[in-house]
JSON list of C-alpha atoms and ligand atoms in Angstrom, two decimals:
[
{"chain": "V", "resi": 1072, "resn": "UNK", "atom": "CA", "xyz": [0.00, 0.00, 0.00]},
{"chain": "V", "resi": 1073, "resn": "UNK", "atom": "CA", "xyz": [1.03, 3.23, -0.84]},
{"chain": "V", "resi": 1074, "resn": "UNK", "atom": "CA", "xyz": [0.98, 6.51, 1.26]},
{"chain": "V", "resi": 1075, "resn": "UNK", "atom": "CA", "xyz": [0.21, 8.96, -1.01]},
{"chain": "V", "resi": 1076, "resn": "UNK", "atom": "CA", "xyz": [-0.44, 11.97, 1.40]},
{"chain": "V", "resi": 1077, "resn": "UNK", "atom": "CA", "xyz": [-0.57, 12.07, 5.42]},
{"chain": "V", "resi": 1078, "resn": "UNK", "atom": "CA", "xyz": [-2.89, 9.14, 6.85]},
{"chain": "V", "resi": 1079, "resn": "UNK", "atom": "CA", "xyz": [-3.97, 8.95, 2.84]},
{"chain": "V", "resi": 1080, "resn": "UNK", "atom": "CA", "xyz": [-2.77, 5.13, 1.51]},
{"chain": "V", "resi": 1081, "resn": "UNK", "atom": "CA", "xyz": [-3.45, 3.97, -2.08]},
{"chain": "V", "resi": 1082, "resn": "UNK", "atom": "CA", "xyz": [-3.86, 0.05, -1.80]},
{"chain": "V", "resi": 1083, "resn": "UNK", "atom": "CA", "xyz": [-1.94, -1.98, -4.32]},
{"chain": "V", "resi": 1084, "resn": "UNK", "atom": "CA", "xyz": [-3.14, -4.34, -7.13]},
{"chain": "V", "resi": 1085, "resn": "UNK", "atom": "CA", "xyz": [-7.03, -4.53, -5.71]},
{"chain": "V", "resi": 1086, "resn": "UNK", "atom": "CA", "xyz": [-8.49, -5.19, -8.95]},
{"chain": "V", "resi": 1087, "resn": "UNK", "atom": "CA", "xyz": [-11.79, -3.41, -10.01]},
{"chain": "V", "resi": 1088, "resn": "UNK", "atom": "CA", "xyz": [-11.25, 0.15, -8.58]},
{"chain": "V", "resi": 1089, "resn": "UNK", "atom": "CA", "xyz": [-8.98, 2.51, -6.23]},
{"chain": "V", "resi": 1090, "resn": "UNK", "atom": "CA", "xyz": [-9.25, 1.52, -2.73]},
{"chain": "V", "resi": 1091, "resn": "UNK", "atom": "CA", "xyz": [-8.20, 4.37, -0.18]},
{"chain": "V", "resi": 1092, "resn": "UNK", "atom": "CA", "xyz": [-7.74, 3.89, 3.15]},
{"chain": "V", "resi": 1093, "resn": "UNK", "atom": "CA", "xyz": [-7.60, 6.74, 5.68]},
{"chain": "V", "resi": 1094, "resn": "UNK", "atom": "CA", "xyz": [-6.05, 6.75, 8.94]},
{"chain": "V", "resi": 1095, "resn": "UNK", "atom": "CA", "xyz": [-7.55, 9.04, 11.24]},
{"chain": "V", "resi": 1096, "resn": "UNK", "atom": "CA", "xyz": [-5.97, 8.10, 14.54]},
{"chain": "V", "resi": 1097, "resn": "UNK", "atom": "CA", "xyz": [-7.08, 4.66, 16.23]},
{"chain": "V", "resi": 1098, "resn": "UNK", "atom": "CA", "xyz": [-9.61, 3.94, 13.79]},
{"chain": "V", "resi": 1099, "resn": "UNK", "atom": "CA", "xyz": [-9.43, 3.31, 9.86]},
{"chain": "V", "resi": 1100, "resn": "UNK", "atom": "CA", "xyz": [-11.79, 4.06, 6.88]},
{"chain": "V", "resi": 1101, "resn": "UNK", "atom": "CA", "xyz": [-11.25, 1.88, 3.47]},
{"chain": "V", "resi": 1102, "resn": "UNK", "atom": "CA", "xyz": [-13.62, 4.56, 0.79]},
{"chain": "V", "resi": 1103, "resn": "UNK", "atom": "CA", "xyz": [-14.49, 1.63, -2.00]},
{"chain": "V", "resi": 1104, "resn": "UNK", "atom": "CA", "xyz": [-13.57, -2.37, -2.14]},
{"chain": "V", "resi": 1105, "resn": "UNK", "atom": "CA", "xyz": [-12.84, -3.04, -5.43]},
{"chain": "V", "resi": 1106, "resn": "UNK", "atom": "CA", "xyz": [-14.35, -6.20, -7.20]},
{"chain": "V", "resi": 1107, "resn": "UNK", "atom": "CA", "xyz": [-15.64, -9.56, -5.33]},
{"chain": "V", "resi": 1108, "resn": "UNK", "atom": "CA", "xyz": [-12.54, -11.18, -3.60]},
{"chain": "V", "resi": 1109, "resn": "UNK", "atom": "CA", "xyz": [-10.05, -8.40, -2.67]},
{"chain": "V", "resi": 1110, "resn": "UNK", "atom": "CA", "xyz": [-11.16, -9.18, 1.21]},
{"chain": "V", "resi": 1111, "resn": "UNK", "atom": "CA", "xyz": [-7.78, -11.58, 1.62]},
{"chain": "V", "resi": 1112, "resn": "UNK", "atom": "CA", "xyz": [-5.55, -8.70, -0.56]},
{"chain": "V", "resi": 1113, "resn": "UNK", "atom": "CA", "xyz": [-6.97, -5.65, 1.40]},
{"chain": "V", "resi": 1114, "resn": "UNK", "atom": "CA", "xyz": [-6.38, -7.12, 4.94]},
{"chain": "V", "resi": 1115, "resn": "UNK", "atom": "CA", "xyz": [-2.73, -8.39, 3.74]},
{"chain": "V", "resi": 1116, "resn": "UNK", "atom": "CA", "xyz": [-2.32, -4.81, 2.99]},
{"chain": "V", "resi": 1117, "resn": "UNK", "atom": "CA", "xyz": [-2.78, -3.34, 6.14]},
{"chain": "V", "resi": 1118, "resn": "UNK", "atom": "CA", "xyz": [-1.27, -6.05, 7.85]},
{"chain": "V", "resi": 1119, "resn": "UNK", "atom": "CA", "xyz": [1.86, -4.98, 6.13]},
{"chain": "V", "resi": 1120, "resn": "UNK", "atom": "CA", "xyz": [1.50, -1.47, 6.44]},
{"chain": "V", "resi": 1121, "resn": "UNK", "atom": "CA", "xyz": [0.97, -2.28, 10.35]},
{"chain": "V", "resi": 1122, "resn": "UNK", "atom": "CA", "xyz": [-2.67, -1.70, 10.87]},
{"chain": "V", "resi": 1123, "resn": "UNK", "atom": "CA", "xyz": [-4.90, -4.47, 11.95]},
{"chain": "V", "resi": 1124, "resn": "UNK", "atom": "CA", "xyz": [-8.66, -5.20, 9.87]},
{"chain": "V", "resi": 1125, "resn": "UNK", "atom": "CA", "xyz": [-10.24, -4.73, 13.79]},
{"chain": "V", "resi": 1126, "resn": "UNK", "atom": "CA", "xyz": [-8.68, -1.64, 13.42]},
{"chain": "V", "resi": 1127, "resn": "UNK", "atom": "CA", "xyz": [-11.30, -0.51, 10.50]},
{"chain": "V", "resi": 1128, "resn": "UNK", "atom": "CA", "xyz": [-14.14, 1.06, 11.39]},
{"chain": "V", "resi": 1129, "resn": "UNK", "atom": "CA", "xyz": [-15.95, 2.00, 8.44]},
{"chain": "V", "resi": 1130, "resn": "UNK", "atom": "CA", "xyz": [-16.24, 1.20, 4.67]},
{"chain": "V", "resi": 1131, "resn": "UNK", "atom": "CA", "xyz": [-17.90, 4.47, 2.69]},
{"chain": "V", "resi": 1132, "resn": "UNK", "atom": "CA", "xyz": [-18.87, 2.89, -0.58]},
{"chain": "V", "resi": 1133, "resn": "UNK", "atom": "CA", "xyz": [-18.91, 5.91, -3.19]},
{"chain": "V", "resi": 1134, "resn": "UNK", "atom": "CA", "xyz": [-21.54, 3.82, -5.48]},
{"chain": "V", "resi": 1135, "resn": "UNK", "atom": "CA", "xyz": [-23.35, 0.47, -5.74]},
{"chain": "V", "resi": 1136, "resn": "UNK", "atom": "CA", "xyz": [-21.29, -0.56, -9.18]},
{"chain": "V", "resi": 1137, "resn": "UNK", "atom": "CA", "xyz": [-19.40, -4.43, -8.56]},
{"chain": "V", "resi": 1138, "resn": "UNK", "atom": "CA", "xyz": [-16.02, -2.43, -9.18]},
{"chain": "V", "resi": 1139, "resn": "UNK", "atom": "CA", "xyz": [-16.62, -0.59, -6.10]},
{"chain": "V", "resi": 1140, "resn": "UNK", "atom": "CA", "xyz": [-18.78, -2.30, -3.64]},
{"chain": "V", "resi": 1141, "resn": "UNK", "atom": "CA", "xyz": [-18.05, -6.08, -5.02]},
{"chain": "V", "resi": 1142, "resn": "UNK", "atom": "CA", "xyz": [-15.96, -6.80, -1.61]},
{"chain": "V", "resi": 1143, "resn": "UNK", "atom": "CA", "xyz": [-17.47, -4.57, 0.84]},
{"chain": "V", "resi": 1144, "resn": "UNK", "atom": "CA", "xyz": [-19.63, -7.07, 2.29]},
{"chain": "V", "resi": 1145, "resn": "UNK", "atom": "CA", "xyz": [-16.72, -9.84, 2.65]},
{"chain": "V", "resi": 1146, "resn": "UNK", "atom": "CA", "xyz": [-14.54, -6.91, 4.29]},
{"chain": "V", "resi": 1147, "resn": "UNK", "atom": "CA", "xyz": [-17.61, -5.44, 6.04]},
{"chain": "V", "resi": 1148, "resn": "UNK", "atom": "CA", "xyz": [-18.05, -9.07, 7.86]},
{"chain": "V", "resi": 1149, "resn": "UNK", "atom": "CA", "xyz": [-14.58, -9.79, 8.52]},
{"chain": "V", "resi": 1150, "resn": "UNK", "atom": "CA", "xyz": [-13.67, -6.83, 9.92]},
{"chain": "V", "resi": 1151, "resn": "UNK", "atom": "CA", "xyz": [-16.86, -5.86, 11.73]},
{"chain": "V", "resi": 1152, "resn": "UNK", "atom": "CA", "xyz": [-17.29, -2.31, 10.36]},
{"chain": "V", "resi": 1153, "resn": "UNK", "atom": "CA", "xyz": [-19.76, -0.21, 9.24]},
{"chain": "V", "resi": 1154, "resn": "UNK", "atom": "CA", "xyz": [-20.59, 0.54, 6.05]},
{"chain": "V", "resi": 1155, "resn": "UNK", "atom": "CA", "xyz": [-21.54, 3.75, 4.96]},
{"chain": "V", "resi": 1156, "resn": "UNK", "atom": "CA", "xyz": [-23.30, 5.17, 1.62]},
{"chain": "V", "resi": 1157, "resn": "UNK", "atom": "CA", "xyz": [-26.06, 7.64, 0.20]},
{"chain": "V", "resi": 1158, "resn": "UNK", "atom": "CA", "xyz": [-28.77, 6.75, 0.88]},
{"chain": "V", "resi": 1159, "resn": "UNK", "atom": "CA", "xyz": [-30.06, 6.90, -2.78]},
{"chain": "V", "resi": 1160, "resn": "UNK", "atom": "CA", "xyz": [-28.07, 4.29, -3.07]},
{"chain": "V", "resi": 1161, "resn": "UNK", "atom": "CA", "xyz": [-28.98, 1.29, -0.77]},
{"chain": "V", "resi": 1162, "resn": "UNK", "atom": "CA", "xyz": [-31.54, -0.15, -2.61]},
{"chain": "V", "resi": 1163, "resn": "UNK", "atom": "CA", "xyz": [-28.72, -0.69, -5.41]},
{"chain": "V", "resi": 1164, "resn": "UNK", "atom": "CA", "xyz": [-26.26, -2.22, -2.82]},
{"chain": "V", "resi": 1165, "resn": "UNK", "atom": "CA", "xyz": [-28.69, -4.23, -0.78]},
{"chain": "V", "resi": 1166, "resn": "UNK", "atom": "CA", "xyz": [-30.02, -5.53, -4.16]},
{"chain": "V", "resi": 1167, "resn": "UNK", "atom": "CA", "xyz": [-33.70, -4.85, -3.42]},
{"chain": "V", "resi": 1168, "resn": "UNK", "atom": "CA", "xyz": [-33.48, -2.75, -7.20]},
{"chain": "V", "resi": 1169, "resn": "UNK", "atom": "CA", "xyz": [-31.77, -2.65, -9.99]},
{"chain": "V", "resi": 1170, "resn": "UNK", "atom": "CA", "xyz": [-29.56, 0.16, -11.44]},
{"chain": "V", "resi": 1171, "resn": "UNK", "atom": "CA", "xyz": [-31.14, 2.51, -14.07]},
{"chain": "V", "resi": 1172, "resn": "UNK", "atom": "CA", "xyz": [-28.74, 2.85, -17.47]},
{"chain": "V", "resi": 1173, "resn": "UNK", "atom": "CA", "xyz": [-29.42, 5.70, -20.10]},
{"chain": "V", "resi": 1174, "resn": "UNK", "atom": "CA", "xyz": [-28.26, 4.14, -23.10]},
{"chain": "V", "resi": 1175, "resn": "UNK", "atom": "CA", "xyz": [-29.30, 0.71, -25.11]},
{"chain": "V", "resi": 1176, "resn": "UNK", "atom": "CA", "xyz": [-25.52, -0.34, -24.96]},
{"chain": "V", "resi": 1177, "resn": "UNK", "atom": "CA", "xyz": [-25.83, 0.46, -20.75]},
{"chain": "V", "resi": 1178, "resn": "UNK", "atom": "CA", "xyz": [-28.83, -1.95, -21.02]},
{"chain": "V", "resi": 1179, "resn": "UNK", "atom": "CA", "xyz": [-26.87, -4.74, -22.78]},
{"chain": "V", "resi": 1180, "resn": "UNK", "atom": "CA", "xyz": [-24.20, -4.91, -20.75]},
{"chain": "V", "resi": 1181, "resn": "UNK", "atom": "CA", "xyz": [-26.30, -4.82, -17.58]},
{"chain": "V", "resi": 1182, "resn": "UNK", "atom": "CA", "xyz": [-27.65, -8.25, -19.31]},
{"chain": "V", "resi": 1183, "resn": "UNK", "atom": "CA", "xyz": [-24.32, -9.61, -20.21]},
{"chain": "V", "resi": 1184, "resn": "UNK", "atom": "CA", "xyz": [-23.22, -9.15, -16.88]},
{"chain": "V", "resi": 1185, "resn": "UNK", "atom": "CA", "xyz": [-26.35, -10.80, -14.99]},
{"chain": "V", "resi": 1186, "resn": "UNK", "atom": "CA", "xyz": [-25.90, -13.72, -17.35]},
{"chain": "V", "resi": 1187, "resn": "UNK", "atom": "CA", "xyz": [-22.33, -14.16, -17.57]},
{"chain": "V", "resi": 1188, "resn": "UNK", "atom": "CA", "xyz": [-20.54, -12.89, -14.91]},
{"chain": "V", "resi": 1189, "resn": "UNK", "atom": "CA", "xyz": [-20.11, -13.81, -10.98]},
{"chain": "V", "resi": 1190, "resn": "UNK", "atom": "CA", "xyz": [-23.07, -12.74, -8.98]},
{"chain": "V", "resi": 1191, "resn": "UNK", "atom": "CA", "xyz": [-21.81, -10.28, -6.74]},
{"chain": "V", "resi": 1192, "resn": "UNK", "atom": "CA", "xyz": [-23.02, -10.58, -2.45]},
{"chain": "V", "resi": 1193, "resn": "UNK", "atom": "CA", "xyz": [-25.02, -7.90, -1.39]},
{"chain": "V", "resi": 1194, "resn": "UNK", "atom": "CA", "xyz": [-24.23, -5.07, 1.19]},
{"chain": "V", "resi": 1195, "resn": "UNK", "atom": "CA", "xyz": [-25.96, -4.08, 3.71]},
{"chain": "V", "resi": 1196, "resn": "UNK", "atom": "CA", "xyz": [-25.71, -0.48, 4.28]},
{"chain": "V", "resi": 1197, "resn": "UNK", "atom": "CA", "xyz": [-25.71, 0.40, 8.38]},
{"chain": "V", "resi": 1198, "resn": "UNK", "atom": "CA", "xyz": [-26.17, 4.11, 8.03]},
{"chain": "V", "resi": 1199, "resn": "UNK", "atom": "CA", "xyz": [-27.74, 5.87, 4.89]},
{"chain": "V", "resi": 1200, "resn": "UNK", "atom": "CA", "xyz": [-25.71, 9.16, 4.40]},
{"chain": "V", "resi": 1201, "resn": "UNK", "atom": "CA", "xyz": [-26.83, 12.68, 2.91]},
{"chain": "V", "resi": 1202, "resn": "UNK", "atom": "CA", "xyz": [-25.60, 15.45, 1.14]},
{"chain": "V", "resi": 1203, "resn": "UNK", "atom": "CA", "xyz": [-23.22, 18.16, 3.53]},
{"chain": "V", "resi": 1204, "resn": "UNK", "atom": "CA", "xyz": [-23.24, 15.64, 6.48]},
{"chain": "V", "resi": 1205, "resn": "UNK", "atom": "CA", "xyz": [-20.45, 15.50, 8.01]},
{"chain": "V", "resi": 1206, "resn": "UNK", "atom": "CA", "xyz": [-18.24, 12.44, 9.34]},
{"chain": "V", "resi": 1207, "resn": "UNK", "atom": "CA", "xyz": [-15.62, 12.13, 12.01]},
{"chain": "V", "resi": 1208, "resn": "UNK", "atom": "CA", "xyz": [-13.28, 10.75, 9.84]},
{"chain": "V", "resi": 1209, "resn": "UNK", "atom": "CA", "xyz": [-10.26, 12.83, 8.60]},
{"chain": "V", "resi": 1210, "resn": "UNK", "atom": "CA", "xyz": [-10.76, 15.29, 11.36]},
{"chain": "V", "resi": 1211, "resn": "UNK", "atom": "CA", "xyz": [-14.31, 15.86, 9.25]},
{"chain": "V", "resi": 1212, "resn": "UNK", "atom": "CA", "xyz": [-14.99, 14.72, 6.44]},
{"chain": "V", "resi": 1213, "resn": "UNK", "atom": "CA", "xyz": [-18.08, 16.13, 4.44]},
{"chain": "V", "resi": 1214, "resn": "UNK", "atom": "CA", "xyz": [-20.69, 14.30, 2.46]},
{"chain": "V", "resi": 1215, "resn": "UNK", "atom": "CA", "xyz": [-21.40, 15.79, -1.00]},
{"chain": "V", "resi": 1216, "resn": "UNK", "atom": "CA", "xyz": [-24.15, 14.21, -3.13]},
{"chain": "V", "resi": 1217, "resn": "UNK", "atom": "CA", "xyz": [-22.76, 13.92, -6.66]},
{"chain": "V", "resi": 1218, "resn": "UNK", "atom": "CA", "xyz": [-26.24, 12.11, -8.54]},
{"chain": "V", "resi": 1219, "resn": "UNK", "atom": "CA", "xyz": [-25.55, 10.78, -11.86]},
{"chain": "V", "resi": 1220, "resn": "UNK", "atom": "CA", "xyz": [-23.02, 7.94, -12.49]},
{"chain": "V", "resi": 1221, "resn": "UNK", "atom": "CA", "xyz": [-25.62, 6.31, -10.47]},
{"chain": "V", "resi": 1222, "resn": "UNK", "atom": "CA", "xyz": [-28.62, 7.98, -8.52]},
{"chain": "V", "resi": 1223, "resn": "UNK", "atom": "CA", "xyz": [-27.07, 8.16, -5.15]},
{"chain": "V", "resi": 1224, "resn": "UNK", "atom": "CA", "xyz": [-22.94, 8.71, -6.15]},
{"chain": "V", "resi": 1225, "resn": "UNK", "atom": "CA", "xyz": [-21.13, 10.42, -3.63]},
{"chain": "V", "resi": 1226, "resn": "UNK", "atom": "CA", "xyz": [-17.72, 12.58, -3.03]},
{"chain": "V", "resi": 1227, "resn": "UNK", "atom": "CA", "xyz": [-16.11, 13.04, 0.01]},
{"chain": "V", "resi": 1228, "resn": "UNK", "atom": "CA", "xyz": [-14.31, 16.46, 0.92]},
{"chain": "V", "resi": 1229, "resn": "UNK", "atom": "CA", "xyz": [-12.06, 17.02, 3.65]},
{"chain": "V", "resi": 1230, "resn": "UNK", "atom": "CA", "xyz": [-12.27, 21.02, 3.82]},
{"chain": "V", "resi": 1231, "resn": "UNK", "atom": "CA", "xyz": [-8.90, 22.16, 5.39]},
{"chain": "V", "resi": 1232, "resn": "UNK", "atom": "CA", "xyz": [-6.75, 20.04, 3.24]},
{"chain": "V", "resi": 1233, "resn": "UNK", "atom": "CA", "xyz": [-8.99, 20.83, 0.38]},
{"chain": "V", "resi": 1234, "resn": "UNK", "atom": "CA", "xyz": [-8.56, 16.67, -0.78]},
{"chain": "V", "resi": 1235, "resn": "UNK", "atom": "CA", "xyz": [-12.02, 15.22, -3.03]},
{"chain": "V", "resi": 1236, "resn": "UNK", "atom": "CA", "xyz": [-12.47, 11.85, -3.07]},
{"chain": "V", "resi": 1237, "resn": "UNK", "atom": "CA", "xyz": [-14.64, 11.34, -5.85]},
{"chain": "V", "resi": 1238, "resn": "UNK", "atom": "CA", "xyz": [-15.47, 7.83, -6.89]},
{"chain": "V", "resi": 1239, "resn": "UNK", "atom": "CA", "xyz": [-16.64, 7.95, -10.18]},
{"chain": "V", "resi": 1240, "resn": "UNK", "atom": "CA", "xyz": [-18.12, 11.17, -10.84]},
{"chain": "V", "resi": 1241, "resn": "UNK", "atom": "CA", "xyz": [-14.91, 11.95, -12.62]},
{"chain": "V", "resi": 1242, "resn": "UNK", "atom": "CA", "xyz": [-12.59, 9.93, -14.10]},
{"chain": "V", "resi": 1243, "resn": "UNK", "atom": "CA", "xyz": [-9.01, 10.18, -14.24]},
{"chain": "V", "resi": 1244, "resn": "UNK", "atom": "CA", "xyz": [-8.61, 7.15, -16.80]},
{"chain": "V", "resi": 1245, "resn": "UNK", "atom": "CA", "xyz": [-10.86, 5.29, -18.65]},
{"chain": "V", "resi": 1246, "resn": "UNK", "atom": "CA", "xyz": [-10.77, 1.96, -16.92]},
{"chain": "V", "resi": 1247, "resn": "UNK", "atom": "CA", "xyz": [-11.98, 0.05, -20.34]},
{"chain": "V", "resi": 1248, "resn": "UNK", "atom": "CA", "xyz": [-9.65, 1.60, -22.79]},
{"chain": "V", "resi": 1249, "resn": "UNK", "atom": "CA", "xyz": [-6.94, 2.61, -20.41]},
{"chain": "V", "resi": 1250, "resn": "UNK", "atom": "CA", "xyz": [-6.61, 5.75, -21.74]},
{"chain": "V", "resi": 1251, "resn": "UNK", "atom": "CA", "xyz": [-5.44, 8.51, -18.91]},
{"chain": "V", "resi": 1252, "resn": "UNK", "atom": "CA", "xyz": [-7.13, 11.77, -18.61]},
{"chain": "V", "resi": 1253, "resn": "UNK", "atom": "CA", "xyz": [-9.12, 13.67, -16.53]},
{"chain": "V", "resi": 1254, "resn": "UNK", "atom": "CA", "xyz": [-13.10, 13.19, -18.55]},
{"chain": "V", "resi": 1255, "resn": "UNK", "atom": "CA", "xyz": [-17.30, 12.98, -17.09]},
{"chain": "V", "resi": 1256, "resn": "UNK", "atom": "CA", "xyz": [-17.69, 9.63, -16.06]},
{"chain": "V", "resi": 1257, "resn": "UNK", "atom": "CA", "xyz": [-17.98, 7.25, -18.68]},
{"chain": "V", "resi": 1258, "resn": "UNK", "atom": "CA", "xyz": [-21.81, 7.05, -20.80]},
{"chain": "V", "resi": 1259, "resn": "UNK", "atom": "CA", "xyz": [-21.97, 3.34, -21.03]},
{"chain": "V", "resi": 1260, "resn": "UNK", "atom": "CA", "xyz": [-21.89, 2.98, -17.57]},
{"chain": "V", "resi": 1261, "resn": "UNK", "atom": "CA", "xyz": [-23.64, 6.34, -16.36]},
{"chain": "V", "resi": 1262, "resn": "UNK", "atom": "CA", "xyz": [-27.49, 6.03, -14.95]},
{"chain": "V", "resi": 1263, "resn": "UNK", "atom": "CA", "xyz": [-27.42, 9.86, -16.00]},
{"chain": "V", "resi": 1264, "resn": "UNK", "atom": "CA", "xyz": [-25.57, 12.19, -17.87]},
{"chain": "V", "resi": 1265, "resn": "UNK", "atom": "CA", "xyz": [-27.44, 15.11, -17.34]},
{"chain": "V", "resi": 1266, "resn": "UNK", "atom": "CA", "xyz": [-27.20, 14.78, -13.91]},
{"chain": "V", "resi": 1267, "resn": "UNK", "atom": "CA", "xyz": [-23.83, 13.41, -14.12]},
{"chain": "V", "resi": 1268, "resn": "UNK", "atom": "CA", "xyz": [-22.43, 16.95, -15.61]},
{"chain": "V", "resi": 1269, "resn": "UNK", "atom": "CA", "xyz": [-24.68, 18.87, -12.99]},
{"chain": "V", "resi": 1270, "resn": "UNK", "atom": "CA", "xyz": [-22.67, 17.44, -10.12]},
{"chain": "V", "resi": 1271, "resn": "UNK", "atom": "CA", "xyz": [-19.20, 17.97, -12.00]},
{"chain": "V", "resi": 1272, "resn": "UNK", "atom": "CA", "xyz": [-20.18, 21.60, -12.10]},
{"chain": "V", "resi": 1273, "resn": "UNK", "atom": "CA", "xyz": [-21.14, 21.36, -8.12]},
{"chain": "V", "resi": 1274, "resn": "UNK", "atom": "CA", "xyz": [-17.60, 20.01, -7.24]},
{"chain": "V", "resi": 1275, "resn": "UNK", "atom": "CA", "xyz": [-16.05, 22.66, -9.41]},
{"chain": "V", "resi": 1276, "resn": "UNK", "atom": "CA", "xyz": [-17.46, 25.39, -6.39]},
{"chain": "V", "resi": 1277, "resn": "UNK", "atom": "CA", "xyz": [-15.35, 23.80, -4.04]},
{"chain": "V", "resi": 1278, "resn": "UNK", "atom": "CA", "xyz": [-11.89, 24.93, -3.18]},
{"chain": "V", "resi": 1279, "resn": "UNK", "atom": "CA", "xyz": [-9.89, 21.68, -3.82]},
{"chain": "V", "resi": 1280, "resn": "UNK", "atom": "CA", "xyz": [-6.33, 21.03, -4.26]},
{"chain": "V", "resi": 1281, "resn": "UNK", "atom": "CA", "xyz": [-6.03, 17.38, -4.35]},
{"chain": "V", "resi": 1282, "resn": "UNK", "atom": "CA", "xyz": [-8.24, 15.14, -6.62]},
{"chain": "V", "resi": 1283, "resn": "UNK", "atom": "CA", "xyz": [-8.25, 11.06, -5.77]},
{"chain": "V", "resi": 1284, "resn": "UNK", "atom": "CA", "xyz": [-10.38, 8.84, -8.15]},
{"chain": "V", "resi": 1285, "resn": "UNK", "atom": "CA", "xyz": [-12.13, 5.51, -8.69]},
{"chain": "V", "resi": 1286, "resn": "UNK", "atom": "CA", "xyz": [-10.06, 5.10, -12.20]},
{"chain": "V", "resi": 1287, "resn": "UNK", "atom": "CA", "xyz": [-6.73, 6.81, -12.55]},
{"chain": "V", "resi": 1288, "resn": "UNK", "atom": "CA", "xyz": [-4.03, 8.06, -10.43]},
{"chain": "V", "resi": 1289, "resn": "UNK", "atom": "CA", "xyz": [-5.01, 11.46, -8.28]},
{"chain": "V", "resi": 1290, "resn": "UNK", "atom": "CA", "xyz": [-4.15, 14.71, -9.07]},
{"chain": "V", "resi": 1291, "resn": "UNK", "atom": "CA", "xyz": [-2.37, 16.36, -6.43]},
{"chain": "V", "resi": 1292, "resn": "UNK", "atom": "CA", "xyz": [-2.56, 19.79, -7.13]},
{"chain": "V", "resi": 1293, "resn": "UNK", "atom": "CA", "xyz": [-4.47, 22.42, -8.75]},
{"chain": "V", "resi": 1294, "resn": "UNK", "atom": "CA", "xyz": [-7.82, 19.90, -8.26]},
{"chain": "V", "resi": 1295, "resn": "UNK", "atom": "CA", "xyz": [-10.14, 22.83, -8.81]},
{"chain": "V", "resi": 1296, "resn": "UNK", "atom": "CA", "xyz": [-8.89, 24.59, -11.95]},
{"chain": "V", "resi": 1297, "resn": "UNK", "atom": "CA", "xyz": [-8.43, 21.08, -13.80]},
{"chain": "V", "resi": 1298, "resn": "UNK", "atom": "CA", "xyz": [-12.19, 20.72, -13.27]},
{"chain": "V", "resi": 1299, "resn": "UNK", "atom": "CA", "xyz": [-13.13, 24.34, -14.93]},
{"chain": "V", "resi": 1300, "resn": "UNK", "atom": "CA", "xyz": [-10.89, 23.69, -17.55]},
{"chain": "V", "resi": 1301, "resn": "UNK", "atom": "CA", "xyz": [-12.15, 20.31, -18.00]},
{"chain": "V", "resi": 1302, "resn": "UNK", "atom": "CA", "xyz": [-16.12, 22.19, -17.89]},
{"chain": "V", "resi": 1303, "resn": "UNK", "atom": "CA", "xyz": [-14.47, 24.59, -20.51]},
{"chain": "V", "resi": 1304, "resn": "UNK", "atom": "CA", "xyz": [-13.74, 22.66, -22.69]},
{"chain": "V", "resi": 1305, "resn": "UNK", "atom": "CA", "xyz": [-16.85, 20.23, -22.71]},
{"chain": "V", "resi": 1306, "resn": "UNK", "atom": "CA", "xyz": [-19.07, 24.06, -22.27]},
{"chain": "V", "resi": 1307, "resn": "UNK", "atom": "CA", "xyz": [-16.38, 25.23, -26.02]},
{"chain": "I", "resi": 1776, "resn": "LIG", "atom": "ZN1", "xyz": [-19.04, 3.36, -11.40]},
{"chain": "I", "resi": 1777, "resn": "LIG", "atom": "ZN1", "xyz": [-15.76, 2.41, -11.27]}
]
């Protein structure tokens, strides 16, 4: 695992997505899980960094997509934490709905992936979280409701550091192509894009330095302007 800025690690080779974990203090936060089966890979992370999992205390899951939440539940279980997410978004994690696509291609692949790939566990969500709360993680870290990827995506902001974590309502790679770049979050897999732009546009009003993503490596400076310019040049 990798520290990337103070109590800020970037865990290694957990396929699916970017899993952070935060260390404020006694207690740890992993934001994201990556696919089904990271639980082993995740705790032999912090076991080498010198944390224990009965050290974690929550798991914020930034969406309900399998790249994201596909191992909270296994992590969630072994390490008796509590997960936390919008509360838009349960239905999609506890699997009581499904997710809504935009696009005839988003509706194919949602059927490709029911019928061909693993079936992912559910998560149960312990506490359904809302737009400007605020946590006691980070020394506070703030809840902003980003709607669009999917209908209840989430960033998280710590305000003195000015640092956005902001799952997948911006990319900083395109995880299918692998092409790097800061872009919206990809169509295909976007509920909707309307929306999606909407909450680009909100983040862009907040005074951020440091930018860490779902896809892509962060951006550790300048997090702000790189989102007007990116608005530019979608607005030119
Ligand atoms: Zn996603
Ligand atoms: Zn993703």
């Amino acid at each position: 695992m990798k520290k990337i800025l103070e109590n800020i690690y970037l865990l290694e080779e957990v396929r699916g997505c970017n899993v952070y974990l935060l260390d404020s203090g006694k207690e740890l936060t992993l934001i994201d899980t990556g696919l089904k089966g990271q639980g082993e890979k995740i705790e032999a992370q912090l076991q080498e960094a010198g944390f224990s999992l009965s050290q974690l205390r929550y798991i914020i899951l930034t969406h309900a997509h399998r790249d994201h939440m596909g191992s909270a539940n296994e992590v969630a279980t072994r390490a008796v934490a509590r997960v936390l997410a919008h509360e838009g978004e349960i239905p999609y994690l506890e699997q009581t709905e499904t997710l809504p696509v935009s696009s005839v291609m988003g509706m194919l692949f949602t059927w490709l992936e029911k019928k061909f790939l693993p079936k992912v566990p559910p998560c149960l969500v312990d506490k359904g979280l809302k737009d400007k709360e605020s946590l006691d993680i980070l020394e506070g870290l703030q809840v902003i409701y980003t709607p669009g990827h999917t209908p209840g995506t989430i960033s998280l902001y710590q305000p003195e550091r000015k640092i956005l974590f902001c799952g997948d309502a911006l990319f900083n790679q395109n995880p299918a192509t692998g092409k790097k770049g800061l872009r919206l979050p990809i169509s295909l897999f976007t509920a909707d894009k309307k929306d999606a732009l909407e909450s680009v546009k909100k983040l862009s009003t907040f005074p951020i330095q440091s930018i860490f993503f779902g896809h892509g490596v962060p951006i550790l400076e300048n997090g702000r302007e790189r989102i007007q310019s990116l608005l530019e040049k979608k607005s030119g």
